[in-house]
XYZ file of C-alpha atoms in Angstrom:
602
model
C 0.000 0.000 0.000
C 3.341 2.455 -0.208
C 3.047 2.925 3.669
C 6.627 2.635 4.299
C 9.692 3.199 2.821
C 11.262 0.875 0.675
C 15.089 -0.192 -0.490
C 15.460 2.593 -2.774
C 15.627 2.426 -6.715
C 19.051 3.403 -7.852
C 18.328 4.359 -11.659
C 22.197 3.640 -13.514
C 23.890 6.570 -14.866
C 22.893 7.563 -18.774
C 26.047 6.491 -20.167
C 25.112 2.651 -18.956
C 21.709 2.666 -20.781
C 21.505 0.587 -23.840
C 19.238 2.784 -26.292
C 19.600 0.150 -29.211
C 16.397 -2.519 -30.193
C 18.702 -5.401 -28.234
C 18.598 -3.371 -24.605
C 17.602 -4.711 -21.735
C 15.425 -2.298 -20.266
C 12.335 -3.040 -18.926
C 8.847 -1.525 -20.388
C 7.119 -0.572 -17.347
C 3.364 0.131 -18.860
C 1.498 2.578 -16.246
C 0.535 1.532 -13.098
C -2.217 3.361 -12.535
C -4.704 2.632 -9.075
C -7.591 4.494 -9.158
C -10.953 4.008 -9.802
C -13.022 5.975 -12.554
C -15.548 8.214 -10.620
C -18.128 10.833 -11.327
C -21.443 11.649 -9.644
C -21.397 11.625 -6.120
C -18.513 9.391 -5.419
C -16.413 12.406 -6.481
C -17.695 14.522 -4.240
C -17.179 12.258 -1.640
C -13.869 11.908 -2.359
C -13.061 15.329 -2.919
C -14.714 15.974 0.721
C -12.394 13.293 1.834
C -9.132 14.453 0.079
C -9.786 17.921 2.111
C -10.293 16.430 5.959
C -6.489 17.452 6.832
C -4.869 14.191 8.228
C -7.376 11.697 5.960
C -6.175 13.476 3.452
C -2.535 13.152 3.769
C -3.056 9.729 4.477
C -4.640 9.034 1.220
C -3.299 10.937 -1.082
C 0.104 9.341 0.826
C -1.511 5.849 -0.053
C -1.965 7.169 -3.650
C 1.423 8.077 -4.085
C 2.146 4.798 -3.533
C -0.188 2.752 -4.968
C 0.957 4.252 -8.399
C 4.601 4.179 -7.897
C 5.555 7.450 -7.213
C 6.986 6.624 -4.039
C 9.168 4.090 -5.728
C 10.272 5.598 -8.832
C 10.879 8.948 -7.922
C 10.633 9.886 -3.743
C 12.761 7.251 -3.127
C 14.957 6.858 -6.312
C 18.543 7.821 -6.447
C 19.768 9.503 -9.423
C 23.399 10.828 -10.206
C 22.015 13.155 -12.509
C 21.544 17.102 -11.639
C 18.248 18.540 -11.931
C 17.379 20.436 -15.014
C 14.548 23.045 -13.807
C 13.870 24.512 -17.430
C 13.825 23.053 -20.609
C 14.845 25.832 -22.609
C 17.403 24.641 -25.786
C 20.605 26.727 -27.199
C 19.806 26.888 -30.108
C 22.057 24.429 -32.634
C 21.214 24.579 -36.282
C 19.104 21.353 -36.893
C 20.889 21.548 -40.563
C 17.064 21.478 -42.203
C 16.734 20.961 -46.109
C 14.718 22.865 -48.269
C 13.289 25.379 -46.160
C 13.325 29.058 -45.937
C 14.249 30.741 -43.484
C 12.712 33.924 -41.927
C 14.097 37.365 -41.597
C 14.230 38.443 -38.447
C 12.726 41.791 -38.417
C 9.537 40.938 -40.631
C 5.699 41.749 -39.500
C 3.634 38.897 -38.547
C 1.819 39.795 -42.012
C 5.125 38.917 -43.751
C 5.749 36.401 -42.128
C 2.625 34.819 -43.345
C 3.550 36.006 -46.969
C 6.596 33.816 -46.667
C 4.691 30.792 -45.660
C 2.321 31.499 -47.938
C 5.662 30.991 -50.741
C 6.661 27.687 -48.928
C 2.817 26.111 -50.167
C 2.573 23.711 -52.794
C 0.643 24.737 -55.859
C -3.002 25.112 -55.492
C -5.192 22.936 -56.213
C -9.253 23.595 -57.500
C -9.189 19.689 -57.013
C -10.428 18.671 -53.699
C -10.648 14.963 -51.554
C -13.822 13.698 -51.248
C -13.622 15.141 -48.007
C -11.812 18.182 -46.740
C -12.364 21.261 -44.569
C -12.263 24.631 -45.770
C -8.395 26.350 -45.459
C -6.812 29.822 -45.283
C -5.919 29.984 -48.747
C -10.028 29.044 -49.862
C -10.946 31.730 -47.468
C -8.508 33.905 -48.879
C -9.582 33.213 -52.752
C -13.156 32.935 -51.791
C -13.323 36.702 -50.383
C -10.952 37.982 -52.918
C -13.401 37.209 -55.855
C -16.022 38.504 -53.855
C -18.460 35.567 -54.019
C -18.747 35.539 -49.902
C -17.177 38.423 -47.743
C -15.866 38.343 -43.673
C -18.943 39.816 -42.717
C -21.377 37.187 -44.216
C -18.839 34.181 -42.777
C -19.205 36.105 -39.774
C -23.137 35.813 -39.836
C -22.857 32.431 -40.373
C -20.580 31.557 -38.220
C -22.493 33.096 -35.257
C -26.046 31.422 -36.882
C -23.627 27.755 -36.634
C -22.641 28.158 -32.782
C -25.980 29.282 -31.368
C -27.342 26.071 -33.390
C -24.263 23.831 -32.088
C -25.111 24.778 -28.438
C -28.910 23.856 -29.063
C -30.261 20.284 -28.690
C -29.926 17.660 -29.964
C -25.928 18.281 -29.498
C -25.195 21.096 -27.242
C -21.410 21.220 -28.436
C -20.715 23.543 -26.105
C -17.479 25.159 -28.076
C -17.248 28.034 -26.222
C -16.477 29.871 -22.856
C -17.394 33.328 -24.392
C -18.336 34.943 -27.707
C -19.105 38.143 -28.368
C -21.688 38.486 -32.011
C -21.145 42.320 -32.505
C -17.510 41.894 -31.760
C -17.278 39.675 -34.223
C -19.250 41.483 -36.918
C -17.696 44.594 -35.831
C -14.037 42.775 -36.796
C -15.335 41.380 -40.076
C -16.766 44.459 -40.922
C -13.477 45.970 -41.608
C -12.085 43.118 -43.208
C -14.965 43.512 -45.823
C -13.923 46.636 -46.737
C -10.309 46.454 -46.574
C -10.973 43.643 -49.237
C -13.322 45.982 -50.583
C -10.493 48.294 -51.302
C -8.231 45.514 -52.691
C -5.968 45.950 -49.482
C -6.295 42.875 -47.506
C -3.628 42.571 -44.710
C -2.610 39.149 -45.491
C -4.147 35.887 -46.020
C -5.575 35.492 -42.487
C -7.508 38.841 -43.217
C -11.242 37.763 -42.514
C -10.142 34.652 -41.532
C -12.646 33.135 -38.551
C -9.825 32.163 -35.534
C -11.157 30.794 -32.052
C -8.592 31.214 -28.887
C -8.360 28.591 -25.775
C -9.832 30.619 -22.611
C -5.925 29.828 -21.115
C -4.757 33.005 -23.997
C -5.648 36.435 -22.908
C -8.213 38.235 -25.690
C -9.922 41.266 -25.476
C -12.651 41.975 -24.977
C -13.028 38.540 -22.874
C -12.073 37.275 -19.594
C -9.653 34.856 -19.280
C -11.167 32.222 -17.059
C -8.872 28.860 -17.752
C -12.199 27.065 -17.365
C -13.238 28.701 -13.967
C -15.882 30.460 -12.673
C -13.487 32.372 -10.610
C -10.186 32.695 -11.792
C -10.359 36.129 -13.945
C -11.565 37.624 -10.648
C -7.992 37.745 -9.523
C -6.424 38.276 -12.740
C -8.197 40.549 -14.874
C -7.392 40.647 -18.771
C -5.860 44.159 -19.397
C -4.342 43.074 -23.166
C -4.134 40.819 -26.017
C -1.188 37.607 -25.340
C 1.131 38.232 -27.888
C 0.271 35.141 -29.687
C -2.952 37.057 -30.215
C -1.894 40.449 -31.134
C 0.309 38.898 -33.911
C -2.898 37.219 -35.707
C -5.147 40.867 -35.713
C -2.279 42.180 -37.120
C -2.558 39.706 -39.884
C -5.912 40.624 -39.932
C -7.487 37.635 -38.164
C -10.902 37.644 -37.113
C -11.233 36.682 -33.376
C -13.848 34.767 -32.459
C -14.221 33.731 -28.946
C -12.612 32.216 -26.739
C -12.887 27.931 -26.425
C -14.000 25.871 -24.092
C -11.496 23.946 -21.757
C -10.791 21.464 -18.866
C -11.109 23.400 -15.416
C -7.702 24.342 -14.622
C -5.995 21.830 -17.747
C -6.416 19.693 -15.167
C -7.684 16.672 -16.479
C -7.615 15.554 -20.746
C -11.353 15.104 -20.962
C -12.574 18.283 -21.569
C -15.556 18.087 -19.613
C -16.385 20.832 -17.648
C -18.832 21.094 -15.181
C -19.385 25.140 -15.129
C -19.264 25.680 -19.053
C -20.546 22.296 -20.348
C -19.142 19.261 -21.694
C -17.126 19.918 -25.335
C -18.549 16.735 -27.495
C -16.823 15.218 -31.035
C -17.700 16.772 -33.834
C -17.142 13.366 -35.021
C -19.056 11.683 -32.119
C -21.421 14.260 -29.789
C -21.409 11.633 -27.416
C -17.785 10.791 -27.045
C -15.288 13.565 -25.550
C -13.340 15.906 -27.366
C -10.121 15.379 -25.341
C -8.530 18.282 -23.177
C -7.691 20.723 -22.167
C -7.915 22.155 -25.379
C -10.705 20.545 -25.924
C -12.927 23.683 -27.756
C -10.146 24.867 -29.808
C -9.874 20.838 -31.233
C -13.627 21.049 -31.831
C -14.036 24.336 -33.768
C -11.560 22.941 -36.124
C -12.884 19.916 -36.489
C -16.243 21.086 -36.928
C -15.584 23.343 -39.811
C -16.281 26.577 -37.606
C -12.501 28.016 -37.690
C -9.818 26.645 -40.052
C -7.351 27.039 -37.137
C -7.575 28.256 -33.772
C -4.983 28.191 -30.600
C -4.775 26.535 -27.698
C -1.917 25.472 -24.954
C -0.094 22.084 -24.799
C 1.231 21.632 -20.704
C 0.884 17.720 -21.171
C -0.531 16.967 -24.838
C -3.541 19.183 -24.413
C -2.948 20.390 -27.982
C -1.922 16.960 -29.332
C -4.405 14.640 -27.705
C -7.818 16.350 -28.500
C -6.103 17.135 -31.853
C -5.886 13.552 -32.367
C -9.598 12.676 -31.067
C -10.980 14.817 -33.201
C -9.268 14.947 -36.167
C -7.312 17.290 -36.842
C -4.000 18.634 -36.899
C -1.986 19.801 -34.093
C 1.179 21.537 -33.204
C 3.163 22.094 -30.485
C 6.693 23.584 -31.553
C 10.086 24.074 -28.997
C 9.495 25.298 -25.477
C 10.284 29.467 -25.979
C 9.641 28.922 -29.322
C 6.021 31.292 -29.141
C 6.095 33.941 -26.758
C 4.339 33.147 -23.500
C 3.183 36.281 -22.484
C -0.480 36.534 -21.869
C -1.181 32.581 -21.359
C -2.291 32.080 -17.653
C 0.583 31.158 -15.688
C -0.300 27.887 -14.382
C 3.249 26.006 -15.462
C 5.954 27.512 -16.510
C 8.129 25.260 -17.758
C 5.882 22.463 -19.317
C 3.056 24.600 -21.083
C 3.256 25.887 -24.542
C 1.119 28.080 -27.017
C -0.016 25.396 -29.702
C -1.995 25.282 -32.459
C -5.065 23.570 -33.854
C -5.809 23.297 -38.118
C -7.636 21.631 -39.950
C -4.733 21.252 -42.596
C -0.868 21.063 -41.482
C -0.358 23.635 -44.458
C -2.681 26.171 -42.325
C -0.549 25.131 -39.126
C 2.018 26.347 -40.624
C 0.658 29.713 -41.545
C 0.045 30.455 -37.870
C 2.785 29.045 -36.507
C 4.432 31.390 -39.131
C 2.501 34.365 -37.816
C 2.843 33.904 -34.410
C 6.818 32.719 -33.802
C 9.730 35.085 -33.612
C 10.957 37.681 -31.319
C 9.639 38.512 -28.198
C 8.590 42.503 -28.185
C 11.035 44.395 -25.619
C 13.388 41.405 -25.536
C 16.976 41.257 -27.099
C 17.130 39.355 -30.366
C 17.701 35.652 -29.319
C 19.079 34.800 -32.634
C 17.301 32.021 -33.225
C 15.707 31.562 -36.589
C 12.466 30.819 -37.616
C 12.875 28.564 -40.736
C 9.748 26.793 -42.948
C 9.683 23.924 -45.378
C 9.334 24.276 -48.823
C 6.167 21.954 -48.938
C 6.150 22.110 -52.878
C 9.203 19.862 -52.670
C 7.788 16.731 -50.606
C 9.425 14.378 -52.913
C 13.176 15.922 -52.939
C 13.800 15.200 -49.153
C 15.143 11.196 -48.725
C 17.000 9.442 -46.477
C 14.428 10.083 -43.369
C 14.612 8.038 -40.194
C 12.197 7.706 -38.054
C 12.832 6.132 -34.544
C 10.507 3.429 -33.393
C 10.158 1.880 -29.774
C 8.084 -0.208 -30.716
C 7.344 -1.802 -27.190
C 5.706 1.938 -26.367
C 4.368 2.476 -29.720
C 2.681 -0.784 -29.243
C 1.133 0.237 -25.902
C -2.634 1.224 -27.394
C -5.768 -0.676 -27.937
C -5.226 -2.449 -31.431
C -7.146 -0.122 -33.456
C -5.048 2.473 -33.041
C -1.746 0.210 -33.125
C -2.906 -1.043 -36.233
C -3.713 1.855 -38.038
C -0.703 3.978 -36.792
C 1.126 0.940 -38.198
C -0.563 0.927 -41.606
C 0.535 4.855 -41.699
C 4.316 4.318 -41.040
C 4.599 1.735 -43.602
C 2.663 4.564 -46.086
C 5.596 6.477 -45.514
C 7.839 3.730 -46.438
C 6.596 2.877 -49.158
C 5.298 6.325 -50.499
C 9.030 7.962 -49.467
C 11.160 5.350 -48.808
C 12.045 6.856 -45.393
C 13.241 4.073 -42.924
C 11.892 2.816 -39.769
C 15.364 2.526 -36.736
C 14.159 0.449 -33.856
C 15.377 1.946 -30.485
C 14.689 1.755 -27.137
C 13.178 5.109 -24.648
C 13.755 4.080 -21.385
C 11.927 5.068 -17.853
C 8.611 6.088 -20.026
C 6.230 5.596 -17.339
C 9.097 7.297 -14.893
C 9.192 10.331 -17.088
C 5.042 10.260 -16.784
C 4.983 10.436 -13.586
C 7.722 13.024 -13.094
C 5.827 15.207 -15.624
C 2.721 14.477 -14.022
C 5.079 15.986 -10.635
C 6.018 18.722 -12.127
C 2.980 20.306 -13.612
C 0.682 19.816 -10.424
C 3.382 21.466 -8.318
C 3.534 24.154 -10.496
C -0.260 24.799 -10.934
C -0.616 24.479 -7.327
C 2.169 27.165 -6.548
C 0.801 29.626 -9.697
C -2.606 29.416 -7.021
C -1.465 28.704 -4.101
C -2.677 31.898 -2.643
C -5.965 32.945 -4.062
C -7.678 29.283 -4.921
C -8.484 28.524 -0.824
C -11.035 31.826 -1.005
C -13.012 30.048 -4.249
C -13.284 25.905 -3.340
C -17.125 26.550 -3.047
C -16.685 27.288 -7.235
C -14.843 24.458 -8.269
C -15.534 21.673 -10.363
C -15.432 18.633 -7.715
C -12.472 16.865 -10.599
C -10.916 20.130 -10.264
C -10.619 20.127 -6.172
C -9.529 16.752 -6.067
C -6.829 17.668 -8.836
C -6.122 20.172 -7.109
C -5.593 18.490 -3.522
C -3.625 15.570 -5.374
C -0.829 18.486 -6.724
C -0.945 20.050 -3.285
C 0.513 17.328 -1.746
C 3.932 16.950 -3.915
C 7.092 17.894 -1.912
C 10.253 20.290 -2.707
C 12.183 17.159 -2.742
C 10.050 15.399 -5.113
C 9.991 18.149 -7.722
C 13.849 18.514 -7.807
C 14.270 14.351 -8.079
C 11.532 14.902 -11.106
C 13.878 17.409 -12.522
C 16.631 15.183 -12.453
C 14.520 12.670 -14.160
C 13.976 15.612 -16.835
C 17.333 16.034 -17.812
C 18.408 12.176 -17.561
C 15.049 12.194 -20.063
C 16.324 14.780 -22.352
C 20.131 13.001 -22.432
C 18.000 9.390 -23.592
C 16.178 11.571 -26.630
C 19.309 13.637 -27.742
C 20.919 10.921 -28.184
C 18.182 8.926 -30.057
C 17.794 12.134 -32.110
C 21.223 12.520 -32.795
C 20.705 8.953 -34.987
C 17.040 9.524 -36.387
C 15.132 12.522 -37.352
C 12.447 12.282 -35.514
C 10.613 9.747 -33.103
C 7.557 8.458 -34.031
C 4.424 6.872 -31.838
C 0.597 6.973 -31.977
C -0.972 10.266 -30.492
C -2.870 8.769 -28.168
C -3.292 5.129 -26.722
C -7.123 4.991 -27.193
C -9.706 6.532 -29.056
C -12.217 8.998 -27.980
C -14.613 7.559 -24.596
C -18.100 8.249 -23.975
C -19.493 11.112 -21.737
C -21.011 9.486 -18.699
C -24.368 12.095 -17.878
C -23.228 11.781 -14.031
C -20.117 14.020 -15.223
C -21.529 16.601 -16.665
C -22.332 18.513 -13.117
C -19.342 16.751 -11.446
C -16.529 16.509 -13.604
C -15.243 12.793 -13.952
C -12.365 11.192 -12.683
C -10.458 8.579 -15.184
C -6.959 8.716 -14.232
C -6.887 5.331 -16.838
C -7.999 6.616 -19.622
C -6.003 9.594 -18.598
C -2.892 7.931 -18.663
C -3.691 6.168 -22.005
C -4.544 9.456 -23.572
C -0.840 11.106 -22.572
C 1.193 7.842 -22.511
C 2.806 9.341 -25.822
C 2.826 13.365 -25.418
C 4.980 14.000 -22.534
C 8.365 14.470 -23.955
C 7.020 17.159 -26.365
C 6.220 19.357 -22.856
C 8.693 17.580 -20.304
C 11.747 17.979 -22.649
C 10.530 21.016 -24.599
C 10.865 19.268 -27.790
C 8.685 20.416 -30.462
C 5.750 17.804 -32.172
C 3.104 17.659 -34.270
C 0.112 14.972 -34.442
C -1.725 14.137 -37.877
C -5.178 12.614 -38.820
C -4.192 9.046 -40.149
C -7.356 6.799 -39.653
C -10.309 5.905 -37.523
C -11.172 3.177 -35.227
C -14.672 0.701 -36.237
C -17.231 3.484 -34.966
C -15.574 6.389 -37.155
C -13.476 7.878 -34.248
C -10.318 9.657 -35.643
C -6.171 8.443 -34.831
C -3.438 10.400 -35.022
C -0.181 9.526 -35.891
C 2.743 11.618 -33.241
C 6.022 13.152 -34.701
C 8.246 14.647 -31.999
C 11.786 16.555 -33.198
C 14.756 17.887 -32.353
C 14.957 20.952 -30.620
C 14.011 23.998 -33.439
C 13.689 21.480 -36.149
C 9.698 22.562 -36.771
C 10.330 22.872 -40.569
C 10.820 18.810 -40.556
C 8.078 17.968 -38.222
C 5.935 19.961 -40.720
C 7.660 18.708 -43.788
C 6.827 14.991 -42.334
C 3.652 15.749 -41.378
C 2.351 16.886 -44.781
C 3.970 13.934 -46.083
C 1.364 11.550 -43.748
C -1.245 13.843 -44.435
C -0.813 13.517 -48.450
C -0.872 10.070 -47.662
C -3.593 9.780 -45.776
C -6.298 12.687 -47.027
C -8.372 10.723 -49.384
C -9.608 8.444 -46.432
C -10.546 11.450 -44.581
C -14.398 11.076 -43.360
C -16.422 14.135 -42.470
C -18.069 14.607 -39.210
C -21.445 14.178 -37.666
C -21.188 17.705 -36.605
C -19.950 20.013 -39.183
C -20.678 23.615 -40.465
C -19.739 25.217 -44.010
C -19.472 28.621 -43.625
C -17.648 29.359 -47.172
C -21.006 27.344 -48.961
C -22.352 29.437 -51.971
C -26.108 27.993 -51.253
């Protein structure tokens, strides 16, 4: 029951670990002891969690139960802690790709993305969603305008929140704001002087990004009481400059605090694919919008795959790039060294016109000389010689669905591109997990450590218990899950030093069902939970940038995604291989249950 101390784990230096297919090390799936609740049983164990000595003895008990104790309280490691993940830059020696000028607008920056596309096309999948660029041609010949998108776009969500699905996509959205945005988007295209591409463009923001005129709640009903929004997050003032059309701000998990994206004060987000299945979180609005045709992209934040996972549930693209790679300012600060601005598209091309838009320099920082460079996607073909790292023990660790369809998708790219498959071996997975797991609740609890005591009465009951779980991490056990961070990051430089990039399903399962017991409560599903980020955490742990693709669905029509994670600054090939799978892959794409077309001519 972890009530005592055991003989401690002494974890053997990096330079003794075998990475190669032959090693020894053991797989250690996740160990996870805790039973899924919702209702009333998590109220009564939120209740519990809060009696003071009960509730060290249990969560103690809980530590245990799921290793914690063992792999991390009690583990020895030679290794010193690393506290930030932030990479020097080295130049990842990308082919085919441009690189940006440092002191460009956000508007040219999109121009040069824009000159990275491959050819247009009139020809279209049987299946596809709307992208920038149709936008873009569809308002420049005048046949729809921003401001009648705009109409329809706020006639889609007030249906969407109706019975019979009640998608719930949003936290807050303002109509005349809206209009009042594509207004002037209509008439600078009126004038033949659109700002760039995005101009008119419909693009939703996760309620973790500050956006005026909105509060920023992260998924409370409390939170923007202490912390008022004054201004735009960068991330955000970079799209209106490209002439973006802000839309509202997305629904979320309470907090990020759980990868379900249920929440009990704003409503359950459902699957455009599947109302009755979840979306995934914490993102979980922002993966919806997409994937429901209401925004070709929108943003959201990544602190442990909450980009990537509901990305992957609902089909779409999503991308997370290096830790400091988008500026930070403006995003709640509820971990600081694990969360990341990320974005959500329906295409990767459209990922990478926003990630475009919204990298670079920091305003009112010195230059940090590290440049922003973007594949050439015309030239998928040129690039050979790719290797993509397998561990193929983890990559195996999902329900066969997605195992099998993942599989069928690498061996696409084999035989499509000729691109090889290395078999490795990522040790300490499930240790890395659980120190990310560490990490982030220690963080979120200090970022509130003061102000959430005076607001328990307006939590979600998920949320407190969340809450009292991250609480009740030590000093000692955050620096020993540092320690575990860097020994982490030493295992994937090296692997990355041999192969390009590392590839692995998105998530381990496919989208579950919403029990109706949740939707006032919250749920607890630490199970599922684990399944959903047993593949995500080095992108946030390590600060390594990755990118999840559409490449399949399950027997019911539920999407997979297929997970690239890169070096350090090496975006352009994550990209680069991702529209590669997604050129692959695009004629098999289905359309969902729940979808809007706001470009239609009818």
């Amino acid at each position: 029951m972890g009530l005592f101390k055991t003989k401690p784990l002494v974890y053997r230096p990096v330079r003794d670990v075998d990475l190669g297919p032959q090693s020894d090390e053991f797989y250690l799936q996740a160990k996870v002891k805790a039973p899924r609740m919702t209702g009333i049983l998590v109220k009564i164990f939120a209740m519990l969690m809060e009696i003071p000595l009960l509730g060290s003895l249990l969560l103690y008990i809980l530590k245990g139960d799921n290793l914690i104790h063992k792999l991390v309280t009690h583990a020895e490691l030679e290794e010193p802690p690393l506290f930030v993940p932030l990479h020097p830059f080295e130049d990842p020696e990308e082919h085919e790709v441009k690189c940006l000028e440092s002191d460009l607008s956000p508007a040219r920056q999109v121009q040069s993305a824009i000159e990275c596309l491959p050819t247009y096309s009139e020809k279209k999948p049987s299946f596809c969603r709307w992208t920038i660029m149709d936008y873009h041609r569809a308002y420049t010949s005048g046949d729809v305008t921003p401001f009648m998108v705009a109409e329809r776009f706020i006639a889609a969500v007030s249906k969407s929140s109706k019975p019979p699905y009640q998608m719930a996509f949003f936290i807050a959205s303002n109509d005349e704001e809206i209009l009042r945005q594509a207004k002037k988007s209509t008439l600078r295209y009126e004038r033949g002087e659109p700002i760039s591409v995005l101009d008119g463009v419909p693009v939703a923001i996760k309620d973790e990004i500050d956006c005026l005129p909105y509060p920023t709640t992260g998924g409370t009903k409390w939170l923007h009481k202490e912390r008022p929004c004054k201004d735009d997050a960068c991330c955000v003032k970079r799209l209106r400059l490209c002439g973006a059309v802000i839309v509202g701000k997305t629904n979320m998990h309470e907090l990020g605090a759980g990868t379900s994206g249920i929440n009990p004060h704003y409503g359950a987000t459902r699957n455009p694919y599947e109302p009755t299945k979840i979306a995934g979180g914490s993102s979980s609005g922002s993966a919806a919008v997409v994937s429901s045709g209401l925004c070709p992209v929108a943003l959201g934040v990544d602190g442990g795959g909450s980009v990537r996972m509901p990305a992957a549930l609902c089909g779409v693209v999503g991308l997370k790039p290096t830790f400091g790679r988008v500026p930070h300012s403006g995003v709640l600060p509820l971990n600081w060294t694990v969360g990341m601005v990320g974005i959500l598209a329906g295409t990767v091309e459209d990922a990478m016109i926003v990630y475009a838009a919204i990298s670079g320099e920091i305003p009112s920082h010195e230059p940090s000389n590290i440049p922003v460079h973007l594949p050439l996607l015309g030239l998928t073909k040129s690039i050979s010689n790719i290797k993509l790292a397998k561990y193929g023990k983890w990559f195996d660790d999902c329900n066969d669905e997605v195992r099998l369809c993942c599989s069928q998708a690498l061996n696409k790219l084999q035989t499509h591109y000729g691109w090889k498959t290395v078999e490795v071996t990522i040790p300490e997975i499930e240790v890395m997990r659980l120190a990310h797991y560490l990490t982030i609740g220690s963080e979120c609890n200090t970022s509130l450590d003061l102000i959430r005591g005076k607001y328990v009465s307006d939590q979600g009951w998920d949320a407190r218990v969340a809450l009292s779980i991250y609480g009740a991490f030590s000093s000692t056990e955050y620096v020993k899950a540092q320690k575990i961070r860097n020994r982490q990051l030493q295992f994937h430089k090296k692997i990355l030093a041999e192969a390009d990039v590392i590839v692995s399903p998105t998530t381990g399962v496919t989208a579950y069902s919403i029990q109706d017991d949740a939707l006032k409560t919250g749920e607890l599903d630490y199970i599922n939970g684990a399944a959903l980020v047993r593949y995500s955490i080095a992108g946030n742990f390590l600060g390594l940038p990755a990118v999840t693709v559409p490449v399949g669905y399950d027997k019911l029509g539920l999407p997979i995604g297929l997970q690239f994670i890169g070096r350090p600054w090496a975006e352009a090939t994550l990209i680069y291989l991702a529209f590669a799978m997604q050129a692959a892959c695009e004629s098999e794409h289905k359309k969902p249950e729940v979808f809007y077309n706001l470009l239609s001519k009818e």
